[in-house]
XYZ file of C-alpha atoms in Angstrom:
697
model
C -0.254 -0.268 -0.209
C 2.563 1.952 0.633
C 4.260 1.758 -2.669
C 1.125 2.203 -4.257
C 0.602 5.518 -2.529
C 4.225 6.716 -3.031
C 3.154 6.002 -6.887
C 0.126 8.122 -7.090
C 1.386 10.964 -5.849
C 4.757 11.005 -7.695
C 1.795 10.270 -10.774
C -0.069 13.731 -9.418
C 3.144 15.853 -8.936
C 4.208 14.965 -12.545
C 0.486 15.673 -13.845
C 0.492 19.144 -11.901
C 3.935 19.666 -13.305
C 2.767 18.830 -17.222
C -0.334 20.966 -17.546
C 1.368 23.914 -16.943
C 3.165 25.950 -20.055
C 5.694 24.150 -21.034
C 5.173 20.440 -22.607
C 7.615 18.103 -21.621
C 10.352 17.658 -24.650
C 10.266 13.854 -23.971
C 12.577 12.001 -25.892
C 13.259 15.106 -28.122
C 10.036 15.748 -28.797
C 8.698 17.649 -31.798
C 11.493 17.023 -33.987
C 10.254 13.432 -35.118
C 6.921 12.974 -37.480
C 5.277 9.860 -39.341
C 3.349 9.919 -42.904
C -0.767 10.670 -41.801
C -2.001 11.494 -45.289
C -5.118 8.772 -45.650
C -7.354 10.433 -48.194
C -5.440 12.865 -49.456
C -5.182 11.356 -52.833
C -8.574 12.659 -53.336
C -8.480 14.505 -56.131
C -5.584 14.164 -57.974
C -3.573 17.180 -58.426
C -1.821 18.807 -61.696
C 1.169 20.011 -60.919
C 2.481 23.347 -60.151
C 2.488 25.893 -57.278
C -0.110 25.750 -54.653
C -0.605 27.071 -51.301
C -1.610 25.272 -48.121
C -3.108 26.269 -44.857
C -4.268 24.668 -41.252
C -7.894 26.007 -39.790
C -10.627 24.490 -38.141
C -13.138 25.453 -40.911
C -16.177 23.324 -39.480
C -15.068 24.444 -35.609
C -15.559 20.709 -34.597
C -12.489 20.700 -32.813
C -9.832 19.157 -35.635
C -7.449 21.007 -38.142
C -8.248 21.063 -41.478
C -6.469 21.594 -44.258
C -7.465 23.981 -46.982
C -5.925 25.106 -50.584
C -7.264 26.295 -54.310
C -7.021 24.105 -57.157
C -3.702 23.651 -58.689
C -2.512 25.068 -62.021
C -5.018 23.077 -64.613
C -7.857 24.317 -62.482
C -10.986 23.678 -63.326
C -11.354 20.131 -64.031
C -8.393 20.205 -67.175
C -6.328 16.754 -66.014
C -7.689 16.465 -63.057
C -11.279 16.939 -61.406
C -10.039 19.509 -58.833
C -11.526 22.630 -58.645
C -12.347 25.879 -56.848
C -11.915 25.700 -52.679
C -10.762 22.858 -51.630
C -11.106 21.385 -47.965
C -9.623 18.337 -46.374
C -11.282 17.557 -43.372
C -9.623 16.100 -40.432
C -11.085 13.492 -37.915
C -7.936 13.584 -35.227
C -6.273 11.063 -36.586
C -4.975 12.204 -39.824
C -7.447 10.382 -41.926
C -8.914 13.429 -44.387
C -12.345 13.693 -46.404
C -12.132 16.877 -48.976
C -15.336 18.874 -50.332
C -14.495 21.033 -53.501
C -17.215 23.922 -54.787
C -15.688 26.302 -56.938
C -14.393 27.294 -60.539
C -11.276 28.108 -59.920
C -7.903 27.510 -58.798
C -4.074 28.086 -58.900
C -3.167 30.000 -56.545
C -2.516 31.278 -52.280
C -5.576 30.977 -49.385
C -5.848 32.957 -46.163
C -7.958 31.742 -43.342
C -10.107 34.413 -40.940
C -13.342 35.961 -39.556
C -13.425 38.967 -42.220
C -17.191 39.970 -41.731
C -16.982 39.125 -37.843
C -19.966 36.435 -36.870
C -17.593 33.750 -35.538
C -17.200 31.635 -38.523
C -14.349 31.070 -40.923
C -13.765 32.800 -44.466
C -11.122 32.481 -46.469
C -9.500 34.995 -49.013
C -7.375 33.969 -52.019
C -5.329 35.382 -55.130
C -5.494 33.210 -58.715
C -2.950 33.243 -61.411
C -6.081 33.516 -63.821
C -9.669 34.084 -63.142
C -11.819 31.039 -64.776
C -14.700 31.335 -63.517
C -17.919 33.321 -65.367
C -19.530 33.904 -62.234
C -19.144 36.146 -59.157
C -17.630 33.301 -57.117
C -14.596 32.699 -59.031
C -14.293 35.526 -61.602
C -11.319 37.960 -60.074
C -7.751 37.619 -58.994
C -8.116 38.519 -55.687
C -11.349 37.355 -53.859
C -12.782 36.801 -50.370
C -15.792 34.468 -49.616
C -17.555 34.102 -46.690
C -18.257 30.782 -45.014
C -21.201 29.476 -43.016
C -19.182 26.891 -40.492
C -19.493 23.990 -42.778
C -16.363 24.810 -44.441
C -18.478 23.909 -47.823
C -20.642 26.653 -48.937
C -19.059 30.461 -49.636
C -20.648 33.183 -50.264
C -18.682 36.246 -52.539
C -17.845 39.150 -50.447
C -15.418 40.812 -52.656
C -16.644 44.238 -54.041
C -13.038 46.523 -54.941
C -10.713 43.558 -54.823
C -8.810 43.278 -57.970
C -9.818 46.666 -59.377
C -5.595 47.751 -60.111
C -4.300 46.566 -62.601
C -4.203 42.994 -61.658
C -4.527 41.047 -65.125
C -2.603 38.225 -64.066
C -0.970 36.457 -61.857
C -1.809 36.995 -58.253
C -1.283 34.168 -56.043
C -0.063 33.921 -52.356
C -2.757 36.018 -49.620
C -2.774 36.273 -46.160
C -5.017 38.374 -43.435
C -4.523 41.179 -41.122
C -6.008 44.182 -39.390
C -3.540 46.488 -40.769
C -5.231 49.890 -39.679
C -6.226 48.354 -36.365
C -10.166 49.151 -37.018
C -11.492 45.325 -35.760
C -11.855 43.665 -39.599
C -9.433 41.987 -41.413
C -7.557 43.672 -44.370
C -6.069 41.306 -47.012
C -2.917 41.189 -48.998
C -1.857 39.547 -52.237
C 1.668 38.987 -54.420
C 1.387 37.549 -57.949
C 3.811 34.480 -58.959
C 6.087 35.707 -61.623
C 6.549 39.080 -63.024
C 4.131 42.078 -63.855
C 1.740 42.516 -60.889
C 3.921 42.597 -57.347
C 1.794 43.086 -54.685
C -1.333 44.872 -53.261
C -3.075 45.262 -50.195
C -6.699 46.204 -49.889
C -8.568 47.348 -46.894
C -12.072 45.683 -44.981
C -15.081 48.461 -45.332
C -17.093 46.010 -43.113
C -19.781 45.920 -45.622
C -17.872 43.585 -48.536
C -15.855 46.642 -50.262
C -12.470 46.537 -50.059
C -10.441 49.907 -50.913
C -7.175 49.114 -52.197
C -4.176 51.248 -50.041
C -0.621 50.372 -51.400
C 0.666 48.496 -53.769
C 4.499 47.472 -54.828
C 6.043 46.352 -57.844
C 4.938 46.029 -61.349
C 5.507 45.104 -65.181
C 9.395 44.844 -64.517
C 9.780 43.191 -61.292
C 9.729 39.602 -60.470
C 8.083 37.607 -57.786
C 7.866 34.054 -56.050
C 5.345 33.080 -53.496
C 5.362 33.907 -50.378
C 3.328 36.614 -48.361
C 3.312 36.839 -45.017
C 2.106 39.184 -42.248
C 3.552 40.333 -38.681
C 4.140 43.028 -36.550
C 8.400 42.984 -36.934
C 9.371 46.691 -35.044
C 6.743 45.519 -32.411
C 4.499 49.258 -32.963
C 1.227 47.835 -32.986
C 1.018 47.930 -36.870
C 1.057 44.776 -39.051
C 4.400 44.806 -41.575
C 4.547 42.418 -44.335
C 7.740 40.359 -45.604
C 7.316 39.014 -49.575
C 9.159 37.107 -51.950
C 9.746 40.214 -54.413
C 12.698 41.245 -56.255
C 15.298 43.826 -54.478
C 12.802 44.756 -51.210
C 10.809 41.936 -49.191
C 10.051 43.599 -45.970
C 7.637 46.369 -45.548
C 6.730 48.120 -42.768
C 2.962 49.433 -41.946
C 2.249 52.857 -40.643
C -1.432 52.004 -39.524
C -3.502 53.235 -42.439
C -2.468 50.880 -44.904
C 0.405 52.313 -46.187
C 4.397 50.593 -46.317
C 7.425 51.417 -46.501
C 10.301 49.065 -47.743
C 12.376 48.146 -44.475
C 15.801 46.561 -45.685
C 18.376 48.639 -44.088
C 21.065 47.123 -43.171
C 20.067 43.339 -45.310
C 20.841 42.967 -48.814
C 18.524 43.717 -52.342
C 18.932 40.427 -53.945
C 18.808 40.685 -57.594
C 16.229 37.632 -57.943
C 13.378 37.107 -55.667
C 14.082 34.954 -52.637
C 12.328 31.484 -53.088
C 10.855 32.064 -49.636
C 10.097 33.755 -46.669
C 8.777 33.180 -42.595
C 7.678 35.138 -40.269
C 8.397 33.678 -36.470
C 9.820 35.702 -33.336
C 13.499 34.108 -33.433
C 14.868 35.731 -30.050
C 11.740 35.872 -27.962
C 11.290 39.581 -27.693
C 7.752 39.904 -29.236
C 8.459 41.372 -32.612
C 8.284 38.656 -36.011
C 12.207 38.063 -37.456
C 13.064 37.173 -40.811
C 14.012 33.774 -42.180
C 14.715 33.293 -46.113
C 16.069 31.834 -48.782
C 17.354 33.434 -51.069
C 17.714 32.692 -55.067
C 21.315 30.790 -54.256
C 19.754 28.312 -51.731
C 21.509 29.890 -48.500
C 19.259 30.123 -45.552
C 19.137 33.174 -43.243
C 17.376 34.881 -40.491
C 17.179 38.157 -39.639
C 16.218 39.695 -35.953
C 15.287 43.332 -36.067
C 16.918 45.542 -33.848
C 14.242 48.571 -33.066
C 16.555 50.777 -30.949
C 19.109 50.782 -33.944
C 17.001 50.385 -36.438
C 19.152 47.635 -38.344
C 18.885 44.040 -38.874
C 20.881 41.505 -37.010
C 22.528 38.175 -38.422
C 21.130 35.090 -36.833
C 21.802 32.910 -38.978
C 24.904 30.921 -37.931
C 25.630 27.510 -39.352
C 22.201 27.429 -41.342
C 22.947 25.827 -44.911
C 24.014 28.285 -47.993
C 24.126 27.259 -51.835
C 21.568 24.602 -50.698
C 18.639 22.857 -52.729
C 15.737 24.543 -50.258
C 12.898 26.494 -51.807
C 10.344 26.734 -49.009
C 11.094 26.948 -44.793
C 9.228 27.841 -42.243
C 9.887 28.947 -38.120
C 7.811 27.280 -35.485
C 8.909 25.895 -32.066
C 8.324 22.565 -32.720
C 9.960 21.558 -29.309
C 7.498 22.857 -27.360
C 11.001 24.883 -25.553
C 10.138 28.120 -26.286
C 12.757 29.188 -28.913
C 11.640 29.110 -32.672
C 12.698 26.260 -34.642
C 13.468 26.362 -38.697
C 12.254 23.840 -40.916
C 13.421 23.790 -44.886
C 11.939 21.666 -47.604
C 13.019 20.585 -51.083
C 13.694 17.869 -53.649
C 12.123 15.124 -51.461
C 13.762 16.426 -48.477
C 12.946 18.018 -45.385
C 15.269 19.281 -42.831
C 14.829 20.645 -39.467
C 17.498 22.937 -36.685
C 16.364 23.561 -33.853
C 17.341 27.262 -32.452
C 18.100 28.701 -28.898
C 17.290 31.858 -29.620
C 20.830 33.155 -29.883
C 21.002 32.297 -33.539
C 22.529 29.320 -32.946
C 20.902 26.508 -34.727
C 21.306 22.115 -34.546
C 20.634 19.744 -37.551
C 18.014 17.594 -35.610
C 16.576 15.482 -38.278
C 16.549 14.912 -42.122
C 13.684 13.379 -43.742
C 12.848 12.153 -47.093
C 9.223 13.230 -47.910
C 9.080 11.940 -51.650
C 11.026 9.197 -53.771
C 12.404 10.417 -57.245
C 12.485 14.141 -58.567
C 10.210 15.808 -56.488
C 10.161 19.516 -56.046
C 8.289 21.249 -52.922
C 5.441 23.697 -54.466
C 3.521 24.139 -50.699
C 5.059 24.018 -47.018
C 2.978 24.856 -44.218
C 3.755 24.073 -40.119
C 1.489 24.727 -37.170
C -1.517 22.574 -37.088
C -1.839 19.786 -34.440
C -3.937 17.587 -36.441
C -4.147 14.597 -33.537
C -4.255 16.437 -30.799
C -0.938 15.404 -29.075
C 0.335 18.710 -28.055
C 2.846 19.056 -30.923
C 2.553 20.940 -34.532
C 2.227 18.559 -37.511
C 3.137 19.414 -41.513
C 1.604 19.852 -44.580
C 3.538 18.912 -48.024
C 2.625 20.024 -51.618
C 4.929 17.860 -53.779
C 5.431 17.529 -57.446
C 6.858 14.194 -59.532
C 7.132 13.724 -63.108
C 7.996 16.059 -65.724
C 6.132 18.828 -67.739
C 3.812 18.091 -69.141
C 3.098 15.533 -67.431
C 3.825 16.822 -63.649
C 1.087 15.552 -60.659
C 1.336 17.160 -57.208
C 0.871 14.922 -53.824
C -0.541 16.763 -51.147
C 0.883 15.082 -47.777
C 0.622 15.295 -43.554
C 3.451 14.144 -41.597
C 2.237 14.257 -37.872
C 4.189 14.599 -34.684
C 5.129 10.954 -33.255
C 5.057 11.635 -29.414
C 2.118 9.745 -28.054
C -0.397 11.499 -25.622
C 0.288 11.494 -22.150
C -1.429 13.996 -20.264
C -3.614 16.672 -21.187
C -1.794 20.126 -21.443
C -1.818 23.559 -23.077
C 1.395 25.409 -25.032
C 0.946 29.018 -25.964
C 2.238 29.626 -29.240
C 0.963 33.519 -30.097
C 0.834 35.456 -28.138
C 3.990 35.053 -25.853
C 4.797 38.289 -24.169
C 6.406 41.521 -25.827
C 4.055 42.049 -28.531
C 1.803 45.583 -28.984
C -1.630 45.512 -30.123
C -4.027 48.369 -30.429
C -7.618 48.692 -28.250
C -10.529 47.652 -31.631
C -7.825 45.868 -33.215
C -8.720 42.100 -34.262
C -6.104 39.480 -33.553
C -4.663 35.970 -33.844
C -4.485 34.126 -30.850
C -2.669 30.778 -31.517
C -2.089 27.924 -29.331
C -1.455 23.671 -29.488
C -3.116 21.232 -26.943
C -2.889 18.314 -25.954
C -6.281 16.413 -25.220
C -7.330 12.154 -24.869
C -7.730 10.878 -28.246
C -11.440 10.579 -26.690
C -12.040 14.246 -26.530
C -11.285 17.414 -28.888
C -11.709 19.113 -26.087
C -13.308 23.162 -25.625
C -10.849 26.252 -24.653
C -12.168 29.514 -22.614
C -10.288 32.696 -23.030
C -9.368 35.272 -20.939
C -7.301 38.567 -20.211
C -5.727 40.237 -17.674
C -4.505 44.488 -17.711
C -2.945 43.829 -14.449
C -0.347 41.246 -14.260
C -0.402 37.326 -14.509
C -2.969 37.306 -11.156
C -6.031 39.261 -12.571
C -8.516 40.282 -12.589
C -9.169 38.463 -15.908
C -12.245 39.541 -17.915
C -14.161 36.871 -20.193
C -12.804 37.222 -23.906
C -14.898 33.368 -24.795
C -15.415 30.466 -22.883
C -16.260 27.386 -25.328
C -13.766 28.095 -28.244
C -13.155 24.573 -30.526
C -9.837 23.550 -29.345
C -8.212 23.877 -33.067
C -5.213 25.829 -31.982
C -6.603 29.599 -33.463
C -9.194 31.958 -32.385
C -9.559 35.869 -33.329
C -10.234 37.909 -31.189
C -11.146 41.741 -31.043
C -8.855 43.926 -28.809
C -11.691 45.790 -26.249
C -11.726 49.426 -25.800
C -9.845 50.161 -22.527
C -7.015 51.791 -21.247
C -3.535 50.923 -22.459
C -1.358 48.592 -20.389
C 1.958 47.013 -20.389
C 1.270 44.260 -18.078
C -1.340 42.246 -20.234
C -2.098 38.582 -19.935
C -4.059 35.874 -21.740
C -5.070 32.851 -19.739
C -6.406 29.395 -21.523
C -8.284 27.335 -19.949
C -8.828 23.832 -21.109
C -12.696 22.154 -20.626
C -13.674 18.902 -21.514
C -10.914 16.950 -19.115
C -11.029 14.735 -15.956
C -8.533 17.702 -14.702
C -8.874 21.070 -15.210
C -5.998 22.903 -16.966
C -5.392 26.765 -16.992
C -1.905 28.280 -18.905
C -1.110 32.180 -19.013
C 1.065 33.820 -21.509
C 4.846 33.154 -20.617
C 5.082 36.956 -20.327
C 3.206 40.624 -20.470
C 2.263 41.953 -23.686
C 1.087 45.480 -24.449
C -1.986 46.839 -25.320
C -2.585 50.458 -26.485
C -5.773 52.198 -25.908
C -6.815 55.770 -26.454
C -7.487 56.881 -23.129
C -3.913 57.027 -21.373
C -1.783 54.418 -19.966
C -2.618 52.191 -16.471
C 0.393 50.282 -15.955
C 2.423 49.168 -13.306
C 5.700 50.519 -14.758
C 3.868 54.127 -13.841
C 3.474 55.070 -10.283
C 1.516 57.813 -8.410
C -1.331 56.994 -9.492
C -0.669 57.457 -13.619
C -4.867 57.501 -14.243
C -5.669 59.881 -11.790
C -9.649 60.072 -13.015
C -10.761 63.312 -13.683
C -12.844 65.168 -10.895
C -14.666 68.658 -10.445
C -15.993 69.659 -7.104
C -19.549 71.623 -6.716
C -18.948 74.150 -3.788
C -22.093 75.805 -2.362
C -21.582 78.894 -0.424
C -24.992 79.523 0.587
C -24.683 79.145 4.899
C -28.116 78.777 5.360
C -28.008 75.643 4.034
C -25.529 74.128 6.710
C -28.625 73.988 9.225
C -29.565 71.055 6.843
C -28.650 67.373 7.455
C -28.947 65.097 4.454
C -27.682 66.004 1.588
C -28.143 63.729 -1.996
C -26.239 63.453 -4.969
C -27.331 62.278 -8.610
C -24.746 63.179 -10.381
C -25.507 61.716 -13.585
C -29.597 61.996 -13.106
C -30.555 59.003 -13.617
C -32.081 59.005 -9.984
C -29.638 56.874 -8.545
C -27.849 57.956 -5.376
C -23.779 58.778 -5.980
C -23.430 60.507 -2.604
C -24.613 61.808 0.563
C -21.759 64.448 0.959
C -22.600 68.250 1.174
C -20.004 69.188 -0.999
C -18.446 65.809 -2.619
C -15.508 65.630 -5.121
C -16.773 63.013 -7.991
C -14.703 61.265 -10.286
C -15.930 60.389 -13.838
C -14.600 57.611 -16.313
C -15.749 59.232 -19.459
C -15.274 63.008 -20.807
C -19.058 64.616 -21.158
C -21.811 66.437 -20.037
C -23.522 65.647 -16.979
C -26.490 67.519 -15.315
C -25.934 66.837 -11.593
C -29.075 66.899 -9.292
C -29.324 67.868 -5.255
C -31.874 67.300 -2.596
C -31.968 68.230 0.854
C -33.334 67.394 3.663
C -33.618 68.952 7.587
C -33.969 64.692 8.424
C -37.121 65.725 9.701
C -39.101 66.146 5.843
C -38.860 64.137 3.543
C -40.528 66.404 1.160
C -38.185 67.510 -1.605
C -39.318 71.375 -0.918
C -37.915 72.159 2.472
C -38.849 75.448 3.885
C -36.487 76.854 6.948
C -36.116 80.236 8.966
C -34.099 81.036 5.855
C -34.587 80.000 2.506
C -36.690 77.169 0.761
C -34.926 74.937 -0.824
C -36.041 72.912 -3.999
C -34.075 70.380 -6.339
C -31.372 71.815 -7.447
C -30.253 71.594 -11.049
C -26.897 72.421 -12.298
C -24.736 71.029 -15.655
C -21.288 70.532 -15.913
C -19.760 69.774 -18.979
C -16.704 68.284 -18.370
C -15.534 68.132 -22.040
C -15.191 71.905 -22.559
C -12.841 71.965 -19.267
C -9.862 69.618 -20.209
C -6.819 70.579 -20.813
C -6.039 69.913 -24.449
C -3.321 67.945 -25.312
C -1.399 66.850 -29.005
C 2.219 66.480 -30.525
C 2.892 67.206 -34.019
C 4.169 65.808 -35.587
C 3.607 62.146 -34.579
C 5.718 59.842 -35.328
C 8.874 62.253 -35.786
C 12.734 61.507 -36.543
C 14.254 64.903 -35.166
C 12.215 66.654 -33.011
C 7.740 66.873 -32.136
C 5.685 70.279 -30.076
C 3.801 68.764 -27.354
C 0.884 71.559 -27.089
C -1.679 71.701 -24.377
C -4.387 74.474 -23.092
C -4.941 74.517 -19.677
C -7.516 76.550 -17.964
C -6.307 76.555 -14.573
C -3.347 77.764 -13.353
C -1.120 75.106 -10.975
C 1.433 73.187 -11.017
C 2.396 71.593 -14.360
C 4.361 68.442 -14.867
C 5.162 67.243 -18.511
C 7.527 64.113 -18.197
C 8.174 61.570 -21.082
C 8.634 57.673 -20.424
C 10.165 54.546 -22.715
C 7.914 51.956 -23.230
C 9.635 49.852 -20.655
C 8.163 53.068 -18.058
C 11.203 54.109 -17.512
C 11.231 57.885 -17.165
C 13.296 59.758 -20.153
C 13.030 62.845 -20.035
C 11.690 65.826 -17.507
C 10.375 69.054 -19.786
C 8.214 70.796 -17.420
C 8.034 70.740 -13.682
C 6.726 74.319 -12.501
C 3.595 76.365 -11.909
C 1.788 77.635 -15.025
C -0.939 79.775 -15.624
C -3.918 79.134 -17.866
C -3.847 79.444 -21.300
C -1.721 77.721 -24.435
C 1.301 76.750 -23.440
C 4.143 74.132 -25.279
C 7.393 72.575 -25.208
C 10.038 71.198 -27.877
C 11.926 67.272 -27.343
C 14.410 66.474 -29.390
C 14.437 62.629 -28.600
C 17.067 63.411 -26.051
C 16.774 62.505 -22.370
C 17.947 64.521 -19.366
C 21.412 64.211 -19.328
C 21.222 65.418 -23.436
C 21.868 61.887 -24.560
C 19.814 60.730 -27.931
C 17.619 57.918 -27.044
C 16.765 55.103 -29.884
C 13.704 54.726 -31.973
C 10.845 53.375 -30.533
C 7.256 53.971 -28.642
C 7.623 56.778 -25.714
C 4.594 58.078 -23.639
C 4.404 61.915 -22.577
C 2.387 62.724 -19.684
C 0.769 66.112 -18.320
C 0.038 66.052 -15.005
C -1.776 69.456 -13.789
C -1.923 69.152 -9.617
C -4.117 66.483 -8.536
C -6.466 66.681 -10.622
C -5.699 65.710 -14.157
C -3.345 63.522 -15.953
C -3.399 62.304 -19.004
C -0.771 60.287 -21.270
C -0.009 59.794 -25.284
C 1.756 57.946 -27.169
C 4.491 59.360 -29.341
C 6.532 57.491 -32.107
C 10.212 58.385 -32.601
C 11.645 57.269 -35.956
C 15.576 57.943 -36.454
């Protein structure tokens, strides 16, 4: 009995440890794979490049695979056509459904109309269809939750000269308005890439394009925030320039800085947080076959080579960045001629070759590559490949799935994104990603909560019943800003309750000032007003009831209370008084007859007006403010970590207009690096406001 008791005690401890964020790296888990492609041979494919995405299209908790046909689509050489979804059943067995008369291109999955159902966006090399579903080179189609039926939602797309060859496609909320936008890159010469903003009503407005008739491109395009300013950037296999920084309104600027500009486009690019700082980093294979990894230094605004011992002059064509063994560090995978290699990363630019495996026999070329979907719920990412065999014109593609081989042990959750250091804007739509090991007999359900005040909460619910498919799209709430935000993931539907939070804090930028632990002394002092009555005759009365918003609810019972309001606006304040004996609202005394007192207080017009221009700035910027009363004014600049950088004003100032210039230096006169800063204006103890500045040198 003693031995049995000890065994269960050890088992309990192991269970508790395993339920934490890091899934045990058992037997070098994450680097061994086995093919699991039953059902993927239907339909047979023609040859040519394509794009594959993992997504739970019917939201049953099992990961599916999505593509849009092939080079000969629709129904030329094969019966392949339209949007193709291979539905998974949790074991690596697949069944396909197809809809539409088009194909050969790239695809992205997201909820573009915010109805909670997955939609698709795609770029096509040729628009074969004669109907609205498939007659444009860029399209978006709404899903109904089945993964089978689609409704075109694409007015305004592909209206800027995209007459041939669109391909790789991705979604992101690039202007942070709560709706996913779309970008697509051509494959071959002639079109470059095009970005369109989602108007939320089925129409789209082009915001940016790059490249054209003289530029060439391959089939890789991805969104991600590289420089941690809260705006989506993008990487593209575009000739000459392959990295672009977004400014939050739909426009982009080239961002190679010190990286080389290649005469031919990279064969592939990938984005992932290699150094763990919250910003996406870049991996690419250049036209010489060199695999390169670069991390971006926001302070010095340059790229640092993290390629280490990765191969040069290789035959690899596609690559992916993903933490395969769940150790918290990004690993790198590259696929080429019938071969796939995996290098583990340590977050410092060191790469170790862990596995090279054969994925096809004969003269096989990779035509699509994707890592990330956990098709069997063992808690580790799996791989999808499309490889081409044969010789033109009789080439044929083969879609394959490779499952990570670790057996299910105990329920566990692995946080994939965000992991800490990221910056998001309120009202923006974002994806959150995870891996979750569950008993094969149950898919499980995942709950998501967020905290603005640290890893202990308080927690605010996002959803209580997300499908356990590894991805959920959520809208960042309208809220105060905080650099101490966390997500909590809760696994439900198992005998054991599991809760995991993001490893480190991320930032949400709101519009109503900053409430963050790094700035103390009541950073966000609620704006206040005080109502004074000077008629001493009211001193005889014993009861004071204040209704500050005139909604019939008593908010205070003091004579001259200070009321803290949560939002600017116009408030109607109602006062009722009583002598403690008479309940009538009309009180008679020897001095005065008091009725209900109602006053109008326009809080909006009484606020100091704080602005900064230019913003962003590179050399200097003017901070302007108007105050309506004299008092002690303190204006300071803080960096994104909460460190005080510069005191600009610390003195009594009269009411009126004021302006001070900040030239991007600290209190010692030393220049500070590029990045996000906050300037805080405080007037006495009754007003405090913070706004964001972006310094770009």
